[in-house]
mmCIF file of C-alpha atoms in Angstrom:
data_model
loop_
_atom_site.group_PDB
_atom_site.id
_atom_site.type_symbol
_atom_site.label_atom_id
_atom_site.label_comp_id
_atom_site.label_asym_id
_atom_site.label_seq_id
_atom_site.Cartn_x
_atom_site.Cartn_y
_atom_site.Cartn_z
ATOM 1 C CA MET U 1 90.533 81.067 98.677
ATOM 2 C CA SER U 2 88.644 84.079 100.072
ATOM 3 C CA GLN U 3 90.396 87.130 101.259
ATOM 4 C CA ARG U 4 89.422 89.954 103.545
ATOM 5 C CA ALA U 5 89.778 93.573 102.573
ATOM 6 C CA ASP U 6 92.794 95.604 103.654
ATOM 7 C CA PHE U 7 91.046 98.920 103.321
ATOM 8 C CA LEU U 8 87.614 100.545 102.892
ATOM 9 C CA VAL U 9 86.677 103.852 101.312
ATOM 10 C CA ILE U 10 83.492 104.653 103.071
ATOM 11 C CA GLY U 11 82.251 108.123 101.985
ATOM 12 C CA ALA U 12 81.038 110.498 100.901
ATOM 13 C CA PRO U 13 78.849 110.370 97.767
ATOM 14 C CA LYS U 14 79.523 112.923 95.059
ATOM 15 C CA ALA U 15 83.022 113.591 96.614
ATOM 16 C CA GLY U 16 85.226 111.583 94.356
ATOM 17 C CA THR U 17 84.604 107.961 95.530
ATOM 18 C CA THR U 18 83.970 106.682 91.981
ATOM 19 C CA TRP U 19 87.308 108.221 90.916
ATOM 20 C CA CYS U 20 88.922 106.499 93.978
ATOM 21 C CA HIS U 21 87.389 103.210 92.834
ATOM 22 C CA ASP U 22 88.647 103.759 89.153
ATOM 23 C CA PHE U 23 92.080 104.635 90.525
ATOM 24 C CA LEU U 24 92.387 101.595 92.690
ATOM 25 C CA GLU U 25 91.041 99.371 89.876
ATOM 26 C CA THR U 26 93.582 100.790 87.374
ATOM 27 C CA ASN U 27 96.737 100.441 89.453
ATOM 28 C CA ARG U 28 98.523 97.018 89.794
ATOM 29 C CA HIS U 29 99.196 97.463 93.463
ATOM 30 C CA PHE U 30 95.461 97.240 94.353
ATOM 31 C CA PHE U 31 92.397 94.992 93.930
ATOM 32 C CA VAL U 32 88.849 96.100 94.195
ATOM 33 C CA PRO U 33 85.733 94.194 93.239
ATOM 34 C CA ALA U 34 83.991 94.876 90.006
ATOM 35 C CA ALA U 35 81.125 96.216 92.083
ATOM 36 C CA LYS U 36 81.829 99.563 93.543
ATOM 37 C CA ASP U 37 79.524 99.400 96.615
ATOM 38 C CA THR U 38 79.050 95.823 97.661
ATOM 39 C CA TYR U 39 76.775 97.258 100.415
ATOM 40 C CA PHE U 40 77.681 94.150 102.587
ATOM 41 C CA PHE U 41 77.820 95.848 105.932
ATOM 42 C CA ASP U 42 74.451 97.599 105.582
ATOM 43 C CA ARG U 43 71.965 96.116 103.131
ATOM 44 C CA HIS U 44 73.504 92.642 102.345
ATOM 45 C CA PHE U 45 74.906 91.703 105.751
ATOM 46 C CA HIS U 46 72.415 88.812 106.031
ATOM 47 C CA ARG U 47 74.104 87.058 103.067
ATOM 48 C CA GLY U 48 77.087 86.187 105.322
ATOM 49 C CA LYS U 49 80.837 86.766 105.185
ATOM 50 C CA ASP U 50 81.453 84.041 102.559
ATOM 51 C CA TRP U 51 79.291 86.043 100.111
ATOM 52 C CA TYR U 52 81.372 89.165 100.940
ATOM 53 C CA GLU U 53 84.703 87.545 100.784
ATOM 54 C CA ARG U 54 83.877 85.916 97.369
ATOM 55 C CA HIS U 55 84.224 89.429 95.940
ATOM 56 C CA PHE U 56 87.937 89.335 96.785
ATOM 57 C CA ARG U 57 88.652 85.713 95.688
ATOM 58 C CA THR U 58 90.356 86.713 92.379
ATOM 59 C CA ALA U 59 92.836 89.050 94.118
ATOM 60 C CA ASP U 60 96.545 88.057 93.834
ATOM 61 C CA SER U 61 98.373 87.225 96.920
ATOM 62 C CA GLY U 62 100.419 90.487 96.826
ATOM 63 C CA ASP U 63 97.509 92.833 96.120
ATOM 64 C CA VAL U 64 96.228 95.431 98.557
ATOM 65 C CA ALA U 65 92.593 94.608 98.442
ATOM 66 C CA GLY U 66 89.551 96.732 99.478
ATOM 67 C CA GLU U 67 86.277 98.195 98.493
ATOM 68 C CA VAL U 68 84.667 101.513 97.906
ATOM 69 C CA CYS U 69 81.194 102.031 99.440
ATOM 70 C CA HIS U 70 80.152 105.487 100.428
ATOM 71 C CA ASP U 71 76.991 104.461 102.257
ATOM 72 C CA TYR U 72 78.970 102.935 105.185
ATOM 73 C CA MET U 73 79.839 106.361 106.460
ATOM 74 C CA TYR U 74 76.171 107.108 107.219
ATOM 75 C CA SER U 75 75.177 103.934 108.992
ATOM 76 C CA SER U 76 76.124 103.476 112.592
ATOM 77 C CA CYS U 77 75.106 99.732 112.244
ATOM 78 C CA ALA U 78 77.377 99.230 109.255
ATOM 79 C CA LEU U 79 80.225 100.966 111.129
ATOM 80 C CA GLU U 80 79.687 98.714 114.161
ATOM 81 C CA ARG U 81 79.683 95.648 111.960
ATOM 82 C CA ILE U 82 82.933 96.775 110.200
ATOM 83 C CA HIS U 83 84.472 97.103 113.616
ATOM 84 C CA ASP U 84 83.459 93.725 114.674
ATOM 85 C CA TYR U 85 84.334 91.979 111.486
ATOM 86 C CA PHE U 86 87.893 93.432 111.154
ATOM 87 C CA GLU U 87 88.951 92.366 114.685
ATOM 88 C CA SER U 88 92.446 93.727 114.204
ATOM 89 C CA GLY U 89 91.216 96.897 112.523
ATOM 90 C CA VAL U 90 90.956 98.002 108.924
ATOM 91 C CA ARG U 91 92.461 101.009 107.105
ATOM 92 C CA SER U 92 89.461 103.391 106.385
ATOM 93 C CA VAL U 93 89.233 106.371 104.129
ATOM 94 C CA VAL U 94 86.684 109.150 104.090
ATOM 95 C CA VAL U 95 86.762 111.765 101.274
ATOM 96 C CA LEU U 96 84.767 114.896 102.007
ATOM 97 C CA ARG U 97 83.634 117.694 99.752
ATOM 98 C CA GLU U 98 82.521 121.250 100.722
ATOM 99 C CA PRO U 99 78.943 120.567 101.773
ATOM 100 C CA THR U 100 77.201 123.106 99.385
ATOM 101 C CA SER U 101 79.262 121.905 96.433
ATOM 102 C CA ARG U 102 78.520 118.233 97.267
ATOM 103 C CA SER U 103 74.766 118.864 97.586
ATOM 104 C CA ILE U 104 74.573 120.746 94.345
ATOM 105 C CA SER U 105 76.373 117.853 92.596
ATOM 106 C CA HIS U 106 74.099 115.370 94.321
ATOM 107 C CA LEU U 107 71.065 117.457 93.065
ATOM 108 C CA LYS U 108 72.283 117.217 89.403
ATOM 109 C CA TYR U 109 72.973 113.513 89.736
ATOM 110 C CA SER U 110 69.717 112.664 91.403
ATOM 111 C CA HIS U 111 67.812 114.507 88.556
ATOM 112 C CA GLN U 112 69.923 112.652 86.014
ATOM 113 C CA LEU U 113 68.776 109.257 87.548
ATOM 114 C CA GLY U 114 65.204 110.417 87.556
ATOM 115 C CA ASN U 115 64.945 110.388 91.468
ATOM 116 C CA ILE U 116 63.538 113.954 91.485
ATOM 117 C CA ASP U 117 61.331 115.800 89.007
ATOM 118 C CA SER U 118 63.106 119.143 88.919
ATOM 119 C CA LEU U 119 66.292 121.152 89.832
ATOM 120 C CA ASP U 120 64.559 123.671 91.978
ATOM 121 C CA GLU U 121 63.851 123.899 95.687
ATOM 122 C CA ALA U 122 61.035 121.352 95.457
ATOM 123 C CA ALA U 123 63.676 118.721 94.837
ATOM 124 C CA LEU U 124 65.274 119.262 98.189
ATOM 125 C CA THR U 125 61.943 118.191 99.746
ATOM 126 C CA GLN U 126 61.474 115.249 97.356
ATOM 127 C CA ASN U 127 64.963 113.927 98.106
ATOM 128 C CA PRO U 128 66.061 115.074 101.624
ATOM 129 C CA ASN U 129 69.429 113.114 101.273
ATOM 130 C CA ILE U 130 70.653 115.952 98.882
ATOM 131 C CA ILE U 131 71.041 118.027 102.034
ATOM 132 C CA ASP U 132 71.220 115.585 104.782
ATOM 133 C CA LEU U 133 74.337 113.642 103.406
ATOM 134 C CA SER U 134 76.288 116.954 103.452
ATOM 135 C CA ARG U 135 75.644 117.289 107.166
ATOM 136 C CA TYR U 136 78.964 115.526 108.025
ATOM 137 C CA GLU U 137 79.099 116.513 111.664
ATOM 138 C CA ARG U 138 76.134 114.101 112.297
ATOM 139 C CA PHE U 139 78.153 111.063 111.148
ATOM 140 C CA LEU U 140 81.918 111.748 111.730
ATOM 141 C CA GLY U 141 81.665 111.067 115.414
ATOM 142 C CA SER U 142 80.492 107.459 114.766
ATOM 143 C CA VAL U 143 83.113 106.980 112.065
ATOM 144 C CA VAL U 144 85.853 108.025 114.452
ATOM 145 C CA GLU U 145 84.450 105.871 117.361
ATOM 146 C CA HIS U 146 84.423 102.711 115.271
ATOM 147 C CA LEU U 147 87.251 103.172 112.746
ATOM 148 C CA GLY U 148 89.463 105.834 114.343
ATOM 149 C CA ASN U 149 92.615 103.730 114.735
ATOM 150 C CA ASP U 150 93.362 103.580 110.981
ATOM 151 C CA LEU U 151 91.159 106.376 109.610
ATOM 152 C CA SER U 152 92.342 109.023 107.014
ATOM 153 C CA ILE U 153 90.217 112.018 105.962
ATOM 154 C CA LEU U 154 90.834 113.414 102.512
ATOM 155 C CA PHE U 155 89.270 116.183 100.567
ATOM 156 C CA PHE U 156 87.675 116.160 97.077
ATOM 157 C CA GLU U 157 89.041 119.682 96.468
ATOM 158 C CA ASP U 158 92.607 118.309 96.640
ATOM 159 C CA LEU U 159 91.716 115.831 93.960
ATOM 160 C CA VAL U 160 90.697 118.662 91.730
ATOM 161 C CA ALA U 161 93.681 120.868 92.555
ATOM 162 C CA ASP U 162 96.406 118.112 92.236
ATOM 163 C CA ALA U 163 95.252 114.655 91.156
ATOM 164 C CA ASP U 164 98.754 113.121 91.390
ATOM 165 C CA LYS U 165 99.232 114.227 95.056
ATOM 166 C CA PHE U 166 95.646 113.118 95.915
ATOM 167 C CA ALA U 167 96.433 109.750 94.278
ATOM 168 C CA ALA U 168 99.579 109.396 96.390
ATOM 169 C CA ASP U 169 97.705 110.307 99.519
ATOM 170 C CA LEU U 170 94.917 107.777 98.829
ATOM 171 C CA ALA U 171 97.506 104.991 98.092
ATOM 172 C CA THR U 172 99.234 105.715 101.376
ATOM 173 C CA ALA U 173 95.996 105.726 103.290
ATOM 174 C CA CYS U 174 94.815 102.453 101.702
ATOM 175 C CA SER U 175 98.060 100.463 101.818
ATOM 176 C CA PRO U 176 99.626 98.952 104.961
ATOM 177 C CA ARG U 177 103.096 99.039 103.223
ATOM 178 C CA PRO U 178 104.910 101.622 101.057
ATOM 179 C CA LEU U 179 104.366 101.259 97.349
ATOM 180 C CA ASP U 180 106.950 101.713 94.758
ATOM 181 C CA GLY U 181 106.467 103.393 91.350
ATOM 182 C CA SER U 182 104.141 106.081 89.842
ATOM 183 C CA PHE U 183 100.402 105.751 89.553
ATOM 184 C CA ALA U 184 98.062 105.915 86.578
ATOM 185 C CA LEU U 185 95.219 108.334 86.909
ATOM 186 C CA PRO U 186 91.710 107.752 85.579
ATOM 187 C CA GLY U 187 89.778 110.404 83.890
ATOM 188 C CA LYS U 188 86.734 112.283 85.297
ATOM 189 C CA SER U 189 84.308 109.697 86.869
ATOM 190 C CA ASN U 190 80.554 109.659 87.290
ATOM 191 C CA ALA U 191 79.947 113.072 85.620
ATOM 192 C CA SER U 192 76.486 114.607 85.781
ATOM 193 C CA GLY U 193 74.386 114.926 82.750
ATOM 194 C CA HIS U 194 70.901 114.048 81.575
ATOM 195 C CA ALA U 195 69.243 110.832 80.468
ATOM 196 C CA ARG U 196 68.926 110.403 76.714
ATOM 197 C CA SER U 197 65.644 108.610 77.424
ATOM 198 C CA LYS U 198 64.042 108.947 80.827
ATOM 199 C CA LEU U 199 61.959 105.768 80.253
ATOM 200 C CA VAL U 200 65.021 103.687 79.326
ATOM 201 C CA ALA U 201 67.060 105.103 82.172
ATOM 202 C CA LYS U 202 64.318 104.304 84.641
ATOM 203 C CA SER U 203 64.123 100.832 83.283
ATOM 204 C CA ALA U 204 67.884 100.358 83.729
ATOM 205 C CA LYS U 205 67.572 101.684 87.267
ATOM 206 C CA ASN U 206 64.850 99.185 87.987
ATOM 207 C CA ILE U 207 66.962 96.320 86.525
ATOM 208 C CA ALA U 208 69.997 97.382 88.698
ATOM 209 C CA GLY U 209 67.769 97.406 91.784
ATOM 210 C CA ALA U 210 66.443 93.921 91.022
ATOM 211 C CA LEU U 211 69.940 92.563 90.624
ATOM 212 C CA ASP U 212 71.010 94.184 93.862
ATOM 213 C CA ARG U 213 68.091 92.644 95.774
ATOM 214 C CA VAL U 214 69.249 89.252 94.792
ATOM 215 C CA GLY U 215 72.898 89.958 95.619
ATOM 216 C CA ALA U 216 74.353 90.277 92.080
ATOM 217 C CA ARG U 217 76.566 93.225 93.005
ATOM 218 C CA SER U 218 79.414 92.026 90.690
ATOM 219 C CA LEU U 219 77.125 92.053 87.726
ATOM 220 C CA VAL U 220 75.908 95.450 88.629
ATOM 221 C CA GLY U 221 79.339 96.792 88.794
ATOM 222 C CA THR U 222 80.221 95.295 85.418
ATOM 223 C CA LEU U 223 77.206 96.935 83.782
ATOM 224 C CA LYS U 224 77.908 100.289 85.303
ATOM 225 C CA SER U 225 81.454 100.306 83.933
ATOM 226 C CA SER U 226 80.398 99.101 80.537
ATOM 227 C CA PRO U 227 79.566 101.336 77.503
ATOM 228 C CA ILE U 228 75.815 100.993 78.603
ATOM 229 C CA ARG U 229 76.133 103.945 80.892
ATOM 230 C CA LYS U 230 77.401 106.233 78.056
ATOM 231 C CA ALA U 231 74.502 104.959 76.019
ATOM 232 C CA LEU U 232 72.009 105.945 78.768
ATOM 233 C CA PHE U 233 73.326 109.293 79.752
ATOM 234 C CA ASP U 234 74.656 112.402 77.897
ATOM 235 C CA THR U 235 77.368 114.040 80.068
ATOM 236 C CA SER U 236 78.399 116.545 77.435
ATOM 237 C CA THR U 237 75.915 119.160 78.748
ATOM 238 C CA THR U 238 74.216 119.743 82.042
ATOM 239 C CA THR U 239 71.008 121.689 82.996
ATOM 240 C CA PRO U 240 72.056 124.728 85.048
ATOM 241 C CA ILE U 241 70.762 125.202 88.521
ATOM 242 C CA ALA U 242 69.208 128.533 89.561
ATOM 243 C CA ASP U 243 71.328 130.685 91.884
ATOM 244 C CA SER U 244 68.315 130.937 94.163
ATOM 245 C CA THR U 245 68.394 127.147 94.596
ATOM 246 C CA LYS U 246 72.084 127.276 95.262
ATOM 247 C CA GLU U 247 71.503 129.924 97.944
ATOM 248 C CA VAL U 248 68.874 127.919 99.671
ATOM 249 C CA ILE U 249 71.242 124.866 99.806
ATOM 250 C CA ASP U 250 74.088 127.069 101.105
ATOM 251 C CA LEU U 251 71.879 128.611 103.861
ATOM 252 C CA ALA U 252 70.503 125.260 104.881
ATOM 253 C CA LEU U 253 74.072 123.899 105.415
ATOM 254 C CA ALA U 254 75.743 127.032 106.886
ATOM 255 C CA ASP U 255 75.619 125.948 110.566
ATOM 256 C CA SER U 256 76.457 122.341 109.708
ATOM 257 C CA ARG U 257 79.501 123.439 107.667
ATOM 258 C CA ASP U 258 80.792 125.490 110.607
ATOM 259 C CA ARG U 259 80.457 122.559 113.084
ATOM 260 C CA THR U 260 82.058 120.208 110.595
ATOM 261 C CA ILE U 261 85.051 122.574 110.191
ATOM 262 C CA GLU U 262 85.435 122.726 113.966
ATOM 263 C CA LEU U 263 85.676 118.896 114.074
ATOM 264 C CA LEU U 264 88.072 118.696 111.145
ATOM 265 C CA GLU U 265 90.406 121.483 112.374
ATOM 266 C CA ARG U 266 91.151 119.454 115.557
ATOM 267 C CA SER U 267 90.980 115.923 113.884
ATOM 268 C CA PRO U 268 94.219 113.908 113.873
ATOM 269 C CA HIS U 269 92.817 111.964 110.970
ATOM 270 C CA ARG U 270 92.836 114.806 108.482
ATOM 271 C CA VAL U 271 95.702 114.243 106.056
ATOM 272 C CA ASN U 272 95.825 117.826 104.706
ATOM 273 C CA PRO U 273 94.672 121.229 105.687
ATOM 274 C CA ILE U 274 90.892 122.058 105.134
ATOM 275 C CA PRO U 275 90.492 123.558 101.682
ATOM 276 C CA GLU U 276 89.999 127.365 101.628
ATOM 277 C CA THR U 277 86.714 126.969 99.712
ATOM 278 C CA TRP U 278 85.141 125.458 102.877
ATOM 279 C CA TYR U 279 85.440 128.812 104.717
ATOM 280 C CA ARG U 280 82.822 131.435 104.057
#
């Protein structure tokens, strides 16, 4: 029998969503599909609800089931579809990271995947999402409009500072009922590094894209969580980013960060205080 999700973790990228997926996958109270990011409500909606609900078919009856897909936060169309699909509402979680820090991490990761050619200012033009996805104030209004009844906003910085407390906050935000017992914590997830072979990494990316286009999200998820990823990428060292590039990113996001802080300071959906590192 198919099963609908009880929760969605919908953003933001490079803000701990892979850690959230690994945590939810590790703990017995929860069920998440093998594929982090089914992308159903944006790129795969045409496949129909049966395709989506098959991702939850192996969940046990007592599991709190859900998915992690950070793209949903940025798509008003996806948010509207989520609102319509879950007629009685769905528990939703947004994890935010200080905008400049998130963009720097995105820059490193994009370079690792071969989406950009360098780690300097030219990369910001080559991949505008490095900056644009940190402009949270452009998207939070739509998130609140469509999912505000059961929305929780968490912060990546709290995960770094106290993973146990963050895990408890995440579990509370995702579960419609209190959960007993302690939680197992995963290690660092999705760390940046560099491709051992750019050609092989690009080929793997193309294969993953082809699988995604035919709707084989579970297989993509299985491959990403397999030892193949460690074979493709060396995360033991990273290429440093010049201070001048960091300054360009920080300046580009200054006004946006201030507007986001204003929204978050008065938001009833914020679980904890805004981390001090957000204030400049």
